[in-house]
Amino acid sequence: MTPMAFAAEDSAKSSEAGTTSSRNLIVLIGDGMGPAQVTAARNYLMYNKNVDHLTLDSIYVGQATTYADRGEDGGAVVSGVVTDSASAGTAFATGHKTYNAAISVSNEDVSKPFASVIEAATAAGKATGLVTTARITHATPAVYGSHVRSRDNENAIASQYLDSGIDVLLGGGSANFLSKDDKGKRSDKSIISDFEDKGYEYVTNRAGLMQVGDSDKVLGLFGSSHVAYVPDRTAETPSLAEMTDAALNILSKDDKGFAVMIEGGRIDHASHANDFPSTVQEVLDFDAAVKVALEFAKADGNTSIVITADHETGGLSLSRDNIYELNLDLWDQQKNSSEFIASKLKSATTIAEVKSIVSSNTWIKDLSDEEAEQILAGDGSSYAQEGAYNAVISKRLLVGWSGHGHSAVDVGVWAYGPIADLVKGQIDNTRVATASAEVLGLDLAGTSAALQAKYLYPKFKVARNGEILYPAKALGEALGASVKWNGANRTATISQGSTVISVQLDSGAVTLNGNSAALTSNVDNGKLYLPLEAFNSLTGLKLTWDSLSERIVKS
């Protein structure tokens, strides 16, 4: 059957009986999987395996935009039309745009948390899960189960998972399951034991995952960082399809249904490195997981699936040098990923060494001195010799890359079940979240409101004495206070009810209701900063600082 026939058949099935809701939801994200990555994987199957379609092809419904909010840091633009995984993930997990690096928080000096579909499903009593081939604390899974201003705060993300209520967590990243002491410093204490104390079964390899019994809570961490690339995996490492199957078996036991996000995270990493053969294999690994999910949904009859990508990575082109051909027969002739041999390439000092490394890992036995010198010199990026190696490989394969970053092209959308009618055609990526909530009957806004009643995520600075200070105007207004500036006498006044804090901006003197107050103040680039004690006095609240998650807890 042709891909078009598959699509027609499954489209008809997805709308049968006019159903508008589902008990279960499966969201699959191909990180970095743009149109060229999908086409490359299909071409590989067609010309190397005599298979004329991907599983994805049968449920294609449209495409989505990917742009982020404009964001600035110190006057420099850090996000805009080209998104990163954090801002794109926030969009399709919560229905809100934000800045690059933000994990499900708003684009403000004092950010508010936005609830994800997974969090709303948890609140509704459904079983929930996150599955990825990246670190489980990486941006895409993180946006579904945590909230931080910066995606780099992965220890905090792991810690927030502990209290998230998410039942199944499968991926890499055990190195980030550490805590911080009461001063915010990283400690060597693992929080994995805390997960076990909460009833999670902890597994670290394929055998352990396959042997999970009656557990309804599982934490599976298959590596200290990301799960190994497909060509580098050993028998100890589960595939994404195997992780998907295990997660669905566990979550489907819940009578109220489930919601799960499954990510092919390393498509993005291979594309960042411009490692084309590994990119193709990672897309195929993702497509195998799609097959598992689709077979489950068809058998279950009450499950919606939505699939997309957060962005395209690398600016991949399936042609180069004005040559109207692709060397498809060479696309699987690389033994291991470029990451696997990167340290060897970095240590090489001679042309002979480079030729030996390349010969051992590829079909190339005729590497020229010029190509070897190119690899020795590196490509001028952080990928260095690995990047130059991939440039040589790509040229031989007749594929091209625009760079090592993301691009702003639209990405595909695929869907099955009642959700398919809600995401077809040209959509914005935020529609993935709102359609997910609609099809499951979830209250995204109410779940967000509950989070916002408890947490704020401010920008902050550390004073010379080590005290943490917060932007006075933004935090005061976020807490409902009135903030006024008097340029003539150089004072700032923050008031709430009958309580008034006044700051003399030149001297830094602070008064509380007209009386001198021993509160630190600081003016930096025209912005006033005050300690949390000032806002406790102002509001009568007991605001505390969570140093690990870098957030204010309201009580």
PDB file of N, CA and C in Angstrom, residues 398-455:
ATOM      1  N   LEU A 398      27.061  13.691  -0.390  1.00  0.00           N
ATOM      2  CA  LEU A 398      26.360  14.687  -1.203  1.00  0.00           C
ATOM      3  C   LEU A 398      25.183  15.323  -0.464  1.00  0.00           C
ATOM      4  N   VAL A 399      25.365  15.562   0.843  1.00  0.00           N
ATOM      5  CA  VAL A 399      24.395  16.320   1.630  1.00  0.00           C
ATOM      6  C   VAL A 399      25.093  17.536   2.215  1.00  0.00           C
ATOM      7  N   GLY A 400      24.306  18.562   2.560  1.00  0.00           N
ATOM      8  CA  GLY A 400      24.881  19.793   3.072  1.00  0.00           C
ATOM      9  C   GLY A 400      24.213  20.250   4.357  1.00  0.00           C
ATOM     10  N   TRP A 401      24.888  21.147   5.059  1.00  0.00           N
ATOM     11  CA  TRP A 401      24.383  21.733   6.299  1.00  0.00           C
ATOM     12  C   TRP A 401      24.650  23.234   6.273  1.00  0.00           C
ATOM     13  N   SER A 402      23.738  24.017   6.846  1.00  0.00           N
ATOM     14  CA  SER A 402      23.969  25.464   6.904  1.00  0.00           C
ATOM     15  C   SER A 402      24.779  25.855   8.129  1.00  0.00           C
ATOM     16  N   GLY A 403      24.866  24.961   9.103  1.00  0.00           N
ATOM     17  CA  GLY A 403      25.619  25.258  10.324  1.00  0.00           C
ATOM     18  C   GLY A 403      25.346  24.226  11.389  1.00  0.00           C
ATOM     19  N   HIS A 404      25.684  24.577  12.636  1.00  0.00           N
ATOM     20  CA  HIS A 404      25.480  23.654  13.763  1.00  0.00           C
ATOM     21  C   HIS A 404      24.284  24.041  14.629  1.00  0.00           C
ATOM     22  N   GLY A 405      23.531  25.067  14.222  1.00  0.00           N
ATOM     23  CA  GLY A 405      22.405  25.532  15.031  1.00  0.00           C
ATOM     24  C   GLY A 405      21.056  25.122  14.488  1.00  0.00           C
ATOM     25  N   HIS A 406      20.021  25.771  15.007  1.00  0.00           N
ATOM     26  CA  HIS A 406      18.658  25.499  14.579  1.00  0.00           C
ATOM     27  C   HIS A 406      18.292  26.379  13.389  1.00  0.00           C
ATOM     28  N   SER A 407      17.220  26.024  12.709  1.00  0.00           N
ATOM     29  CA  SER A 407      16.674  26.870  11.655  1.00  0.00           C
ATOM     30  C   SER A 407      15.207  27.150  11.963  1.00  0.00           C
ATOM     31  N   ALA A 408      14.606  28.066  11.205  1.00  0.00           N
ATOM     32  CA  ALA A 408      13.251  28.526  11.506  1.00  0.00           C
ATOM     33  C   ALA A 408      12.184  27.905  10.610  1.00  0.00           C
ATOM     34  N   VAL A 409      12.502  26.823   9.907  1.00  0.00           N
ATOM     35  CA  VAL A 409      11.514  26.228   9.001  1.00  0.00           C
ATOM     36  C   VAL A 409      10.361  25.601   9.779  1.00  0.00           C
ATOM     37  N   ASP A 410       9.201  25.525   9.143  1.00  0.00           N
ATOM     38  CA  ASP A 410       8.072  24.819   9.743  1.00  0.00           C
ATOM     39  C   ASP A 410       8.395  23.335   9.843  1.00  0.00           C
ATOM     40  N   VAL A 411       7.733  22.669  10.774  1.00  0.00           N
ATOM     41  CA  VAL A 411       7.949  21.228  10.975  1.00  0.00           C
ATOM     42  C   VAL A 411       6.646  20.477  10.757  1.00  0.00           C
ATOM     43  N   GLY A 412       6.758  19.199  10.521  1.00  0.00           N
ATOM     44  CA  GLY A 412       5.591  18.384  10.253  1.00  0.00           C
ATOM     45  C   GLY A 412       4.727  18.139  11.477  1.00  0.00           C
ATOM     46  N   VAL A 413       3.459  17.823  11.224  1.00  0.00           N
ATOM     47  CA  VAL A 413       2.536  17.392  12.276  1.00  0.00           C
ATOM     48  C   VAL A 413       1.847  16.125  11.785  1.00  0.00           C
ATOM     49  N   TRP A 414       1.821  15.128  12.629  1.00  0.00           N
ATOM     50  CA  TRP A 414       1.183  13.852  12.335  1.00  0.00           C
ATOM     51  C   TRP A 414       0.226  13.554  13.485  1.00  0.00           C
ATOM     52  N   ALA A 415      -0.889  12.921  13.225  1.00  0.00           N
ATOM     53  CA  ALA A 415      -1.843  12.673  14.305  1.00  0.00           C
ATOM     54  C   ALA A 415      -2.760  11.504  13.972  1.00  0.00           C
ATOM     55  N   TYR A 416      -3.261  10.892  15.038  1.00  0.00           N
ATOM     56  CA  TYR A 416      -4.188   9.761  14.900  1.00  0.00           C
ATOM     57  C   TYR A 416      -5.219   9.871  16.013  1.00  0.00           C
ATOM     58  N   GLY A 417      -6.451   9.489  15.707  1.00  0.00           N
ATOM     59  CA  GLY A 417      -7.513   9.551  16.697  1.00  0.00           C
ATOM     60  C   GLY A 417      -8.212  10.898  16.669  1.00  0.00           C
ATOM     61  N   PRO A 418      -9.064  11.169  17.652  1.00  0.00           N
ATOM     62  CA  PRO A 418      -9.845  12.404  17.665  1.00  0.00           C
ATOM     63  C   PRO A 418      -9.019  13.688  17.577  1.00  0.00           C
ATOM     64  N   ILE A 419      -7.791  13.664  18.054  1.00  0.00           N
ATOM     65  CA  ILE A 419      -6.979  14.885  18.027  1.00  0.00           C
ATOM     66  C   ILE A 419      -6.600  15.284  16.604  1.00  0.00           C
ATOM     67  N   ALA A 420      -6.661  14.348  15.653  1.00  0.00           N
ATOM     68  CA  ALA A 420      -6.206  14.628  14.288  1.00  0.00           C
ATOM     69  C   ALA A 420      -6.943  15.808  13.659  1.00  0.00           C
ATOM     70  N   ASP A 421      -8.245  15.892  13.894  1.00  0.00           N
ATOM     71  CA  ASP A 421      -9.021  16.986  13.315  1.00  0.00           C
ATOM     72  C   ASP A 421      -8.694  18.334  13.955  1.00  0.00           C
ATOM     73  N   LEU A 422      -8.089  18.312  15.131  1.00  0.00           N
ATOM     74  CA  LEU A 422      -7.794  19.553  15.858  1.00  0.00           C
ATOM     75  C   LEU A 422      -6.444  20.158  15.485  1.00  0.00           C
ATOM     76  N   VAL A 423      -5.602  19.387  14.807  1.00  0.00           N
ATOM     77  CA  VAL A 423      -4.248  19.878  14.513  1.00  0.00           C
ATOM     78  C   VAL A 423      -3.905  19.805  13.030  1.00  0.00           C
ATOM     79  N   LYS A 424      -4.887  19.631  12.182  1.00  0.00           N
ATOM     80  CA  LYS A 424      -4.592  19.480  10.759  1.00  0.00           C
ATOM     81  C   LYS A 424      -4.385  20.836  10.088  1.00  0.00           C
ATOM     82  N   GLY A 425      -3.683  20.803   8.961  1.00  0.00           N
ATOM     83  CA  GLY A 425      -3.415  22.028   8.222  1.00  0.00           C
ATOM     84  C   GLY A 425      -2.209  22.766   8.779  1.00  0.00           C
ATOM     85  N   GLN A 426      -2.200  24.080   8.590  1.00  0.00           N
ATOM     86  CA  GLN A 426      -1.120  24.920   9.076  1.00  0.00           C
ATOM     87  C   GLN A 426      -1.486  25.429  10.478  1.00  0.00           C
ATOM     88  N   ILE A 427      -0.711  25.068  11.490  1.00  0.00           N
ATOM     89  CA  ILE A 427      -1.013  25.473  12.860  1.00  0.00           C
ATOM     90  C   ILE A 427       0.217  26.099  13.507  1.00  0.00           C
ATOM     91  N   ASP A 428      -0.005  26.776  14.616  1.00  0.00           N
ATOM     92  CA  ASP A 428       1.103  27.211  15.462  1.00  0.00           C
ATOM     93  C   ASP A 428       1.396  26.095  16.456  1.00  0.00           C
ATOM     94  N   ASN A 429       2.644  26.016  16.916  1.00  0.00           N
ATOM     95  CA  ASN A 429       2.989  24.907  17.811  1.00  0.00           C
ATOM     96  C   ASN A 429       2.222  24.944  19.129  1.00  0.00           C
ATOM     97  N   THR A 430       1.723  26.107  19.547  1.00  0.00           N
ATOM     98  CA  THR A 430       0.925  26.160  20.775  1.00  0.00           C
ATOM     99  C   THR A 430      -0.370  25.353  20.649  1.00  0.00           C
ATOM    100  N   ARG A 431      -0.847  25.157  19.412  1.00  0.00           N
ATOM    101  CA  ARG A 431      -2.091  24.423  19.207  1.00  0.00           C
ATOM    102  C   ARG A 431      -1.960  22.958  19.620  1.00  0.00           C
ATOM    103  N   VAL A 432      -0.743  22.432  19.586  1.00  0.00           N
ATOM    104  CA  VAL A 432      -0.533  21.050  20.028  1.00  0.00           C
ATOM    105  C   VAL A 432      -0.954  20.908  21.486  1.00  0.00           C
ATOM    106  N   ALA A 433      -0.596  21.887  22.310  1.00  0.00           N
ATOM    107  CA  ALA A 433      -0.949  21.836  23.732  1.00  0.00           C
ATOM    108  C   ALA A 433      -2.447  22.013  23.950  1.00  0.00           C
ATOM    109  N   THR A 434      -3.017  23.026  23.324  1.00  0.00           N
ATOM    110  CA  THR A 434      -4.438  23.284  23.571  1.00  0.00           C
ATOM    111  C   THR A 434      -5.317  22.168  23.011  1.00  0.00           C
ATOM    112  N   ALA A 435      -4.920  21.596  21.867  1.00  0.00           N
ATOM    113  CA  ALA A 435      -5.679  20.460  21.321  1.00  0.00           C
ATOM    114  C   ALA A 435      -5.537  19.242  22.228  1.00  0.00           C
ATOM    115  N   SER A 436      -4.354  19.035  22.784  1.00  0.00           N
ATOM    116  CA  SER A 436      -4.138  17.917  23.710  1.00  0.00           C
ATOM    117  C   SER A 436      -5.043  18.052  24.927  1.00  0.00           C
ATOM    118  N   ALA A 437      -5.125  19.263  25.462  1.00  0.00           N
ATOM    119  CA  ALA A 437      -5.980  19.492  26.629  1.00  0.00           C
ATOM    120  C   ALA A 437      -7.451  19.282  26.278  1.00  0.00           C
ATOM    121  N   GLU A 438      -7.847  19.755  25.099  1.00  0.00           N
ATOM    122  CA  GLU A 438      -9.246  19.602  24.675  1.00  0.00           C
ATOM    123  C   GLU A 438      -9.627  18.131  24.530  1.00  0.00           C
ATOM    124  N   VAL A 439      -8.775  17.364  23.902  1.00  0.00           N
ATOM    125  CA  VAL A 439      -9.138  15.977  23.614  1.00  0.00           C
ATOM    126  C   VAL A 439      -9.180  15.128  24.883  1.00  0.00           C
ATOM    127  N   LEU A 440      -8.426  15.537  25.909  1.00  0.00           N
ATOM    128  CA  LEU A 440      -8.458  14.812  27.186  1.00  0.00           C
ATOM    129  C   LEU A 440      -9.394  15.458  28.200  1.00  0.00           C
ATOM    130  N   GLY A 441      -9.937  16.631  27.873  1.00  0.00           N
ATOM    131  CA  GLY A 441     -10.822  17.323  28.809  1.00  0.00           C
ATOM    132  C   GLY A 441     -10.087  17.881  30.010  1.00  0.00           C
ATOM    133  N   LEU A 442      -8.897  18.415  29.797  1.00  0.00           N
ATOM    134  CA  LEU A 442      -8.053  18.908  30.892  1.00  0.00           C
ATOM    135  C   LEU A 442      -8.202  20.408  31.096  1.00  0.00           C
ATOM    136  N   ASP A 443      -7.950  20.859  32.309  1.00  0.00           N
ATOM    137  CA  ASP A 443      -8.029  22.268  32.668  1.00  0.00           C
ATOM    138  C   ASP A 443      -6.613  22.846  32.770  1.00  0.00           C
ATOM    139  N   LEU A 444      -6.067  23.259  31.626  1.00  0.00           N
ATOM    140  CA  LEU A 444      -4.722  23.837  31.617  1.00  0.00           C
ATOM    141  C   LEU A 444      -4.664  25.136  32.407  1.00  0.00           C
ATOM    142  N   ALA A 445      -5.656  26.013  32.196  1.00  0.00           N
ATOM    143  CA  ALA A 445      -5.660  27.309  32.867  1.00  0.00           C
ATOM    144  C   ALA A 445      -5.750  27.153  34.385  1.00  0.00           C
ATOM    145  N   GLY A 446      -6.623  26.265  34.839  1.00  0.00           N
ATOM    146  CA  GLY A 446      -6.773  26.056  36.276  1.00  0.00           C
ATOM    147  C   GLY A 446      -5.528  25.470  36.918  1.00  0.00           C
ATOM    148  N   THR A 447      -4.876  24.551  36.197  1.00  0.00           N
ATOM    149  CA  THR A 447      -3.646  23.952  36.712  1.00  0.00           C
ATOM    150  C   THR A 447      -2.533  24.998  36.772  1.00  0.00           C
ATOM    151  N   SER A 448      -2.479  25.885  35.769  1.00  0.00           N
ATOM    152  CA  SER A 448      -1.506  26.977  35.785  1.00  0.00           C
ATOM    153  C   SER A 448      -1.768  27.921  36.949  1.00  0.00           C
ATOM    154  N   ALA A 449      -3.035  28.241  37.180  1.00  0.00           N
ATOM    155  CA  ALA A 449      -3.386  29.146  38.272  1.00  0.00           C
ATOM    156  C   ALA A 449      -2.935  28.600  39.623  1.00  0.00           C
ATOM    157  N   ALA A 450      -3.071  27.294  39.808  1.00  0.00           N
ATOM    158  CA  ALA A 450      -2.641  26.673  41.066  1.00  0.00           C
ATOM    159  C   ALA A 450      -1.129  26.806  41.246  1.00  0.00           C
ATOM    160  N   LEU A 451      -0.372  26.642  40.164  1.00  0.00           N
ATOM    161  CA  LEU A 451       1.078  26.810  40.231  1.00  0.00           C
ATOM    162  C   LEU A 451       1.451  28.263  40.500  1.00  0.00           C
ATOM    163  N   GLN A 452       0.774  29.181  39.829  1.00  0.00           N
ATOM    164  CA  GLN A 452       1.091  30.597  39.972  1.00  0.00           C
ATOM    165  C   GLN A 452       0.744  31.133  41.351  1.00  0.00           C
ATOM    166  N   ALA A 453      -0.194  30.487  42.023  1.00  0.00           N
ATOM    167  CA  ALA A 453      -0.537  30.885  43.394  1.00  0.00           C
ATOM    168  C   ALA A 453       0.564  30.495  44.377  1.00  0.00           C
ATOM    169  N   LYS A 454       1.467  29.635  43.939  1.00  0.00           N
ATOM    170  CA  LYS A 454       2.495  29.128  44.844  1.00  0.00           C
ATOM    171  C   LYS A 454       3.901  29.593  44.500  1.00  0.00           C
ATOM    172  N   TYR A 455       4.191  29.826  43.203  1.00  0.00           N
ATOM    173  CA  TYR A 455       5.572  30.095  42.793  1.00  0.00           C
ATOM    174  C   TYR A 455       5.703  31.331  41.905  1.00  0.00           C
TER     175      TYR A 455
END
